[in-house]
XYZ file of C-alpha atoms in Angstrom:
384
model
C -58.569 29.351 33.547
C -60.660 32.460 34.148
C -63.364 33.644 31.816
C -61.218 36.572 30.828
C -59.039 34.296 28.674
C -61.309 34.772 25.675
C -64.263 37.026 25.190
C -66.639 34.126 24.546
C -65.102 31.604 26.994
C -67.382 28.680 27.669
C -65.844 27.418 30.893
C -65.134 29.402 34.012
C -62.432 27.057 35.200
C -60.812 23.813 34.169
C -60.346 22.956 37.840
C -57.371 20.619 37.422
C -58.635 19.211 34.154
C -62.378 19.190 34.886
C -64.829 21.427 33.083
C -67.019 23.417 35.436
C -70.113 22.393 33.467
C -69.150 18.734 33.810
C -69.184 19.059 37.602
C -72.653 20.665 37.760
C -74.739 18.923 40.418
C -77.301 21.601 41.302
C -80.432 22.839 39.554
C -79.070 26.404 39.616
C -75.984 25.337 37.667
C -78.019 23.396 35.110
C -80.374 26.351 34.681
C -77.330 28.418 33.763
C -76.154 25.790 31.284
C -79.641 25.633 29.757
C -79.569 29.401 29.204
C -76.207 28.935 27.498
C -77.808 26.163 25.414
C -80.614 28.499 24.279
C -78.277 31.338 23.307
C -75.284 29.408 21.911
C -77.039 26.304 20.628
C -80.279 27.710 19.177
C -80.185 31.489 18.729
C -76.534 31.794 17.713
C -76.752 29.566 14.583
C -79.822 31.504 13.410
C -78.025 34.801 13.982
C -74.927 33.434 12.218
C -76.887 32.501 9.070
C -78.553 35.925 8.936
C -75.259 37.691 9.632
C -73.284 35.773 6.996
C -75.952 36.389 4.341
C -76.028 40.095 5.191
C -72.245 40.332 5.166
C -72.090 38.493 1.838
C -74.417 41.073 0.282
C -72.335 43.810 1.878
C -69.207 42.368 0.260
C -70.923 42.276 -3.132
C -71.728 45.992 -2.858
C -68.443 47.156 -1.322
C -66.388 45.383 -3.992
C -68.200 47.085 -6.879
C -65.915 49.211 -9.059
C -67.595 52.490 -8.105
C -66.986 51.777 -4.407
C -63.287 52.551 -4.090
C -62.678 55.354 -1.556
C -60.463 55.084 1.540
C -63.572 54.829 3.680
C -64.839 51.898 1.597
C -61.507 50.078 1.967
C -61.898 50.291 5.758
C -65.483 49.086 5.471
C -64.238 46.082 3.514
C -61.833 45.232 6.312
C -64.668 45.588 8.810
C -67.040 43.233 6.987
C -64.313 40.593 6.459
C -63.417 40.555 10.167
C -67.102 40.571 11.132
C -67.656 37.461 9.024
C -64.600 35.771 10.535
C -65.883 36.411 14.056
C -69.288 34.919 13.220
C -67.818 31.756 11.675
C -65.205 31.028 14.356
C -67.567 31.819 17.244
C -70.294 29.579 15.841
C -67.901 26.691 15.130
C -66.366 26.895 18.611
C -69.459 27.488 20.739
C -72.525 25.907 19.149
C -71.533 22.189 18.939
C -69.887 22.329 22.362
C -73.015 23.757 24.003
C -75.341 21.353 22.178
C -73.266 18.410 23.448
C -74.693 18.834 26.959
C -78.156 17.868 25.673
C -77.250 15.794 22.611
C -75.010 12.809 23.448
C -74.155 12.268 19.782
C -72.029 15.447 19.974
C -69.989 14.247 22.960
C -67.115 13.408 20.624
C -66.875 17.060 19.654
C -66.902 18.133 23.296
C -64.408 15.538 24.533
C -62.022 15.254 21.577
C -62.443 17.967 18.953
C -63.110 21.012 21.138
C -60.016 20.656 23.385
C -57.817 20.325 20.282
C -59.298 23.273 18.377
C -59.543 25.500 21.454
C -56.091 27.082 21.045
C -56.266 27.756 17.261
C -59.840 29.052 17.607
C -58.786 31.291 20.498
C -55.857 32.618 18.477
C -58.038 33.203 15.419
C -60.937 34.906 17.147
C -58.672 37.063 19.325
C -56.646 38.188 16.311
C -59.788 38.863 14.276
C -61.462 40.665 17.174
C -58.413 42.892 17.667
C -58.372 43.689 13.923
C -62.098 44.417 13.996
C -61.859 46.750 16.981
C -58.946 48.773 15.638
C -60.358 48.943 12.104
C -63.454 50.470 13.693
C -61.214 53.007 15.443
C -59.340 53.698 12.186
C -62.654 54.259 10.394
C -63.700 56.746 13.066
C -60.396 58.593 12.693
C -60.902 58.736 8.912
C -64.443 60.098 9.327
C -63.287 62.602 11.962
C -60.631 64.016 9.623
C -63.003 64.074 6.629
C -65.793 65.825 8.521
C -64.007 68.002 11.068
C -60.875 68.855 9.025
C -61.977 68.570 5.372
C -59.180 70.766 3.998
C -56.549 68.478 5.530
C -58.246 65.256 4.483
C -56.575 65.087 1.053
C -53.157 65.351 2.716
C -53.757 62.949 5.609
C -55.990 60.368 3.930
C -55.303 58.294 0.830
C -56.032 54.774 -0.361
C -52.354 53.842 -0.065
C -52.134 55.061 3.546
C -55.379 53.266 4.357
C -54.078 49.950 2.997
C -50.832 50.382 4.952
C -52.873 51.031 8.118
C -54.891 47.851 7.548
C -51.699 45.847 6.995
C -50.163 47.193 10.221
C -53.317 46.439 12.236
C -53.400 42.870 10.864
C -49.719 42.128 11.455
C -49.703 43.597 14.982
C -52.869 41.671 15.892
C -51.376 38.365 14.730
C -48.052 38.890 16.507
C -49.684 40.164 19.702
C -51.863 37.052 20.067
C -49.136 34.415 19.487
C -48.567 33.941 23.283
C -52.100 32.531 23.550
C -50.933 29.493 21.575
C -48.375 28.742 24.290
C -50.646 28.985 27.330
C -52.432 25.595 27.109
C -51.821 22.039 26.054
C -54.006 18.959 25.709
C -53.656 15.745 27.687
C -55.204 12.359 27.118
C -56.842 10.384 28.665
C -58.938 12.623 30.894
C -59.090 10.132 33.785
C -57.329 6.953 34.771
C -58.527 3.842 32.969
C -59.660 5.541 29.764
C -58.134 4.649 26.435
C -55.811 7.237 24.975
C -57.633 9.409 22.426
C -61.141 8.882 23.844
C -61.037 12.124 25.774
C -58.740 15.155 25.855
C -58.439 17.763 28.557
C -56.894 21.226 28.405
C -54.097 21.898 30.836
C -52.426 25.188 31.656
C -48.746 25.268 30.741
C -46.059 26.781 32.944
C -46.101 29.864 30.724
C -49.906 30.042 30.916
C -49.735 30.090 34.720
C -47.026 32.753 34.926
C -47.574 36.272 36.259
C -46.545 37.662 32.895
C -49.310 35.783 31.071
C -51.848 36.795 33.705
C -50.914 40.453 33.155
C -50.913 39.965 29.368
C -54.262 38.214 29.023
C -56.162 40.233 31.623
C -54.848 43.784 31.926
C -53.303 44.297 28.483
C -56.295 42.650 26.793
C -58.737 44.816 28.749
C -56.965 48.032 27.863
C -56.144 47.214 24.214
C -59.527 45.728 23.292
C -61.914 47.644 25.542
C -60.717 50.689 27.478
C -58.576 52.490 24.869
C -60.736 51.706 21.789
C -64.080 52.362 23.492
C -62.896 55.690 24.935
C -61.403 56.689 21.568
C -64.592 55.775 19.711
C -66.716 57.680 22.211
C -64.655 60.876 21.923
C -64.217 60.754 18.131
C -67.886 60.098 17.436
C -69.074 62.795 19.824
C -66.921 65.224 17.828
C -68.325 63.850 14.562
C -71.906 64.141 15.822
C -71.266 67.724 16.912
C -69.941 68.621 13.451
C -72.839 66.839 11.731
C -75.285 68.898 13.776
C -73.479 72.066 12.700
C -73.660 70.925 9.082
C -77.347 70.197 9.466
C -78.020 73.746 10.715
C -76.463 75.113 7.533
C -77.851 72.320 5.355
C -79.041 74.738 2.647
C -75.424 75.553 1.885
C -74.216 71.943 1.626
C -72.835 70.767 -1.697
C -73.205 67.204 -2.946
C -69.764 66.171 -1.672
C -70.449 67.464 1.838
C -73.850 65.779 1.872
C -72.305 62.434 0.888
C -69.601 62.780 3.549
C -72.265 63.558 6.153
C -74.245 60.470 5.160
C -71.165 58.224 5.365
C -70.394 59.658 8.797
C -73.953 59.052 10.002
C -73.628 55.383 8.972
C -70.397 55.107 10.941
C -71.872 56.769 14.022
C -74.705 54.225 14.077
C -72.225 51.360 13.605
C -70.181 52.658 16.541
C -73.284 53.032 18.732
C -74.149 49.365 18.106
C -70.487 48.462 18.656
C -70.429 50.202 22.057
C -73.712 48.608 23.156
C -72.671 45.095 22.123
C -69.008 45.165 23.187
C -69.261 46.933 26.554
C -70.823 43.916 28.369
C -67.711 41.937 27.407
C -65.641 44.344 29.507
C -67.268 43.115 32.733
C -66.656 39.512 31.677
C -62.937 40.136 32.134
C -63.396 40.220 35.919
C -64.836 36.809 36.771
C -64.067 37.110 40.486
C -66.825 39.714 40.824
C -69.577 37.166 40.199
C -70.683 33.707 41.235
C -69.625 31.104 38.620
C -73.201 30.168 37.701
C -74.081 33.845 37.304
C -71.087 34.223 34.987
C -72.274 31.324 32.807
C -75.572 33.169 32.310
C -73.833 36.486 31.815
C -71.444 35.018 29.244
C -74.330 33.497 27.300
C -75.812 36.975 26.808
C -72.435 38.706 26.384
C -71.288 36.234 23.738
C -74.538 36.580 21.818
C -74.156 40.377 21.790
C -70.545 39.944 20.690
C -71.665 38.035 17.582
C -74.695 40.307 17.088
C -72.334 43.253 16.657
C -70.776 41.478 13.662
C -74.144 40.514 12.151
C -76.226 43.706 11.981
C -74.086 46.224 10.094
C -75.801 45.249 6.831
C -79.088 46.547 8.250
C -77.459 49.886 9.097
C -75.893 50.193 5.642
C -79.219 49.430 3.980
C -81.371 51.667 6.172
C -79.126 54.743 6.257
C -76.396 54.535 3.590
C -77.755 56.119 0.416
C -74.871 55.082 -1.849
C -74.840 51.562 -0.424
C -78.606 51.206 -0.896
C -78.381 52.516 -4.457
C -75.669 50.014 -5.387
C -77.537 47.195 -3.659
C -80.626 47.984 -5.748
C -78.462 47.960 -8.884
C -77.191 44.518 -7.945
C -80.682 43.099 -7.371
C -81.927 44.785 -10.542
C -79.171 43.125 -12.555
C -79.840 39.729 -10.953
C -83.650 39.661 -11.168
C -84.507 41.903 -14.114
C -81.732 41.268 -16.624
C -82.853 39.994 -20.040
C -81.444 39.851 -23.543
C -84.118 42.267 -24.801
C -83.379 44.878 -22.163
C -79.653 44.563 -22.915
C -80.304 45.172 -26.648
C -82.599 48.086 -25.806
C -80.037 49.700 -23.491
C -77.298 49.304 -26.127
C -79.420 50.887 -28.852
C -80.925 53.608 -26.703
C -77.507 54.733 -25.442
C -77.013 56.232 -28.910
C -80.317 58.114 -28.520
C -79.711 59.389 -24.972
C -81.645 56.680 -23.122
C -80.189 54.194 -20.652
C -81.887 51.087 -19.329
C -85.435 52.338 -19.957
C -84.678 55.887 -18.765
C -84.345 59.010 -20.877
C -81.519 61.350 -19.856
C -82.719 64.894 -19.238
C -79.941 67.108 -17.823
C -79.163 65.483 -14.440
C -82.453 63.638 -13.954
C -83.808 60.412 -15.390
C -87.341 60.146 -16.738
C -88.975 56.740 -17.029
C -89.624 55.572 -20.594
C -92.336 53.014 -21.305
C -91.694 49.802 -23.200
C -93.825 51.060 -26.131
C -91.639 54.165 -26.393
C -88.507 52.010 -26.347
C -89.837 49.918 -29.273
C -90.866 53.078 -31.149
C -87.365 54.521 -30.723
C -85.856 51.318 -32.097
C -88.139 51.447 -35.161
C -87.178 55.063 -35.844
C -83.486 54.165 -35.644
C -83.946 51.302 -38.114
C -85.729 53.630 -40.583
C -82.909 56.179 -40.342
C -80.312 53.508 -40.922
């Protein structure tokens, strides 16, 4: 099996049932495996924890009632698929890589990994395809909203967005079904072993066919890399050009245009990170260009970038997205500063034009001290 079979493949070849890493007998090969150990076994779990926590906070914000636009629906799809990629990649890669230096994990490497390889491959490939095309769909939505604002209400709606997400999901699942038919497990691995002690992955007749080779190499490369990356590059260059035009006439921007520009800037940064992290995976599709040990090192870095892309969007949302940051602060404020007294105060002050310790003055909020809040309550009691 070539490395192009999955984006984060761990083995360059099964070599008639033998893992390439198992047949390492040179220091150069073990140096490559050690680099894989550092990235997949040590750095990846740390990145996964950070990424899942960030994505969880992102979900909390994006599922708030005030976050309900078509763009937000696409962002929800993006964060769900990002989280799926992190979980499946970490489950598949980390224990397997650690097993080379921790004998207690040999059972995972010899028994569990060969049996979960096909479902994990199917899952991560389907999720990756969803993630890539949701990113493209989000860019299309931003392009229409920014570059053709008068047509946006006709072309974009929450119903159409949900239908688009459903189509992307269904097509991704159906497209990746052949991957489940390309390999099978065999036990024992070698003569003399007890059945069930060790499993090995074998290529099926379908997996070795010319059709499957074309499907998993050329179609995968074009559908996951070439077409989406080119589309994202063109769409976001057009968006950036329009944002620069809007910036030059910034004095004439209304609130709606300013919000649309901010949402588009967030997307542009997400796409830039996407391009930087996903492009190295394109070269990994052509394993014959490199020495196998070089490819092990290259895959260690490429796989880490692949998961990094799904782990850092929270930082972009927080640093650049004004509405996202505002809602995140509301969430933390409710979690860490909520009290029965403040709830009573807010309820009473709402009748006097104050909300949550702030006095409403036209469209601005002026901070009100605790003493003033108590004084207002006393005045209300006297009037009653």
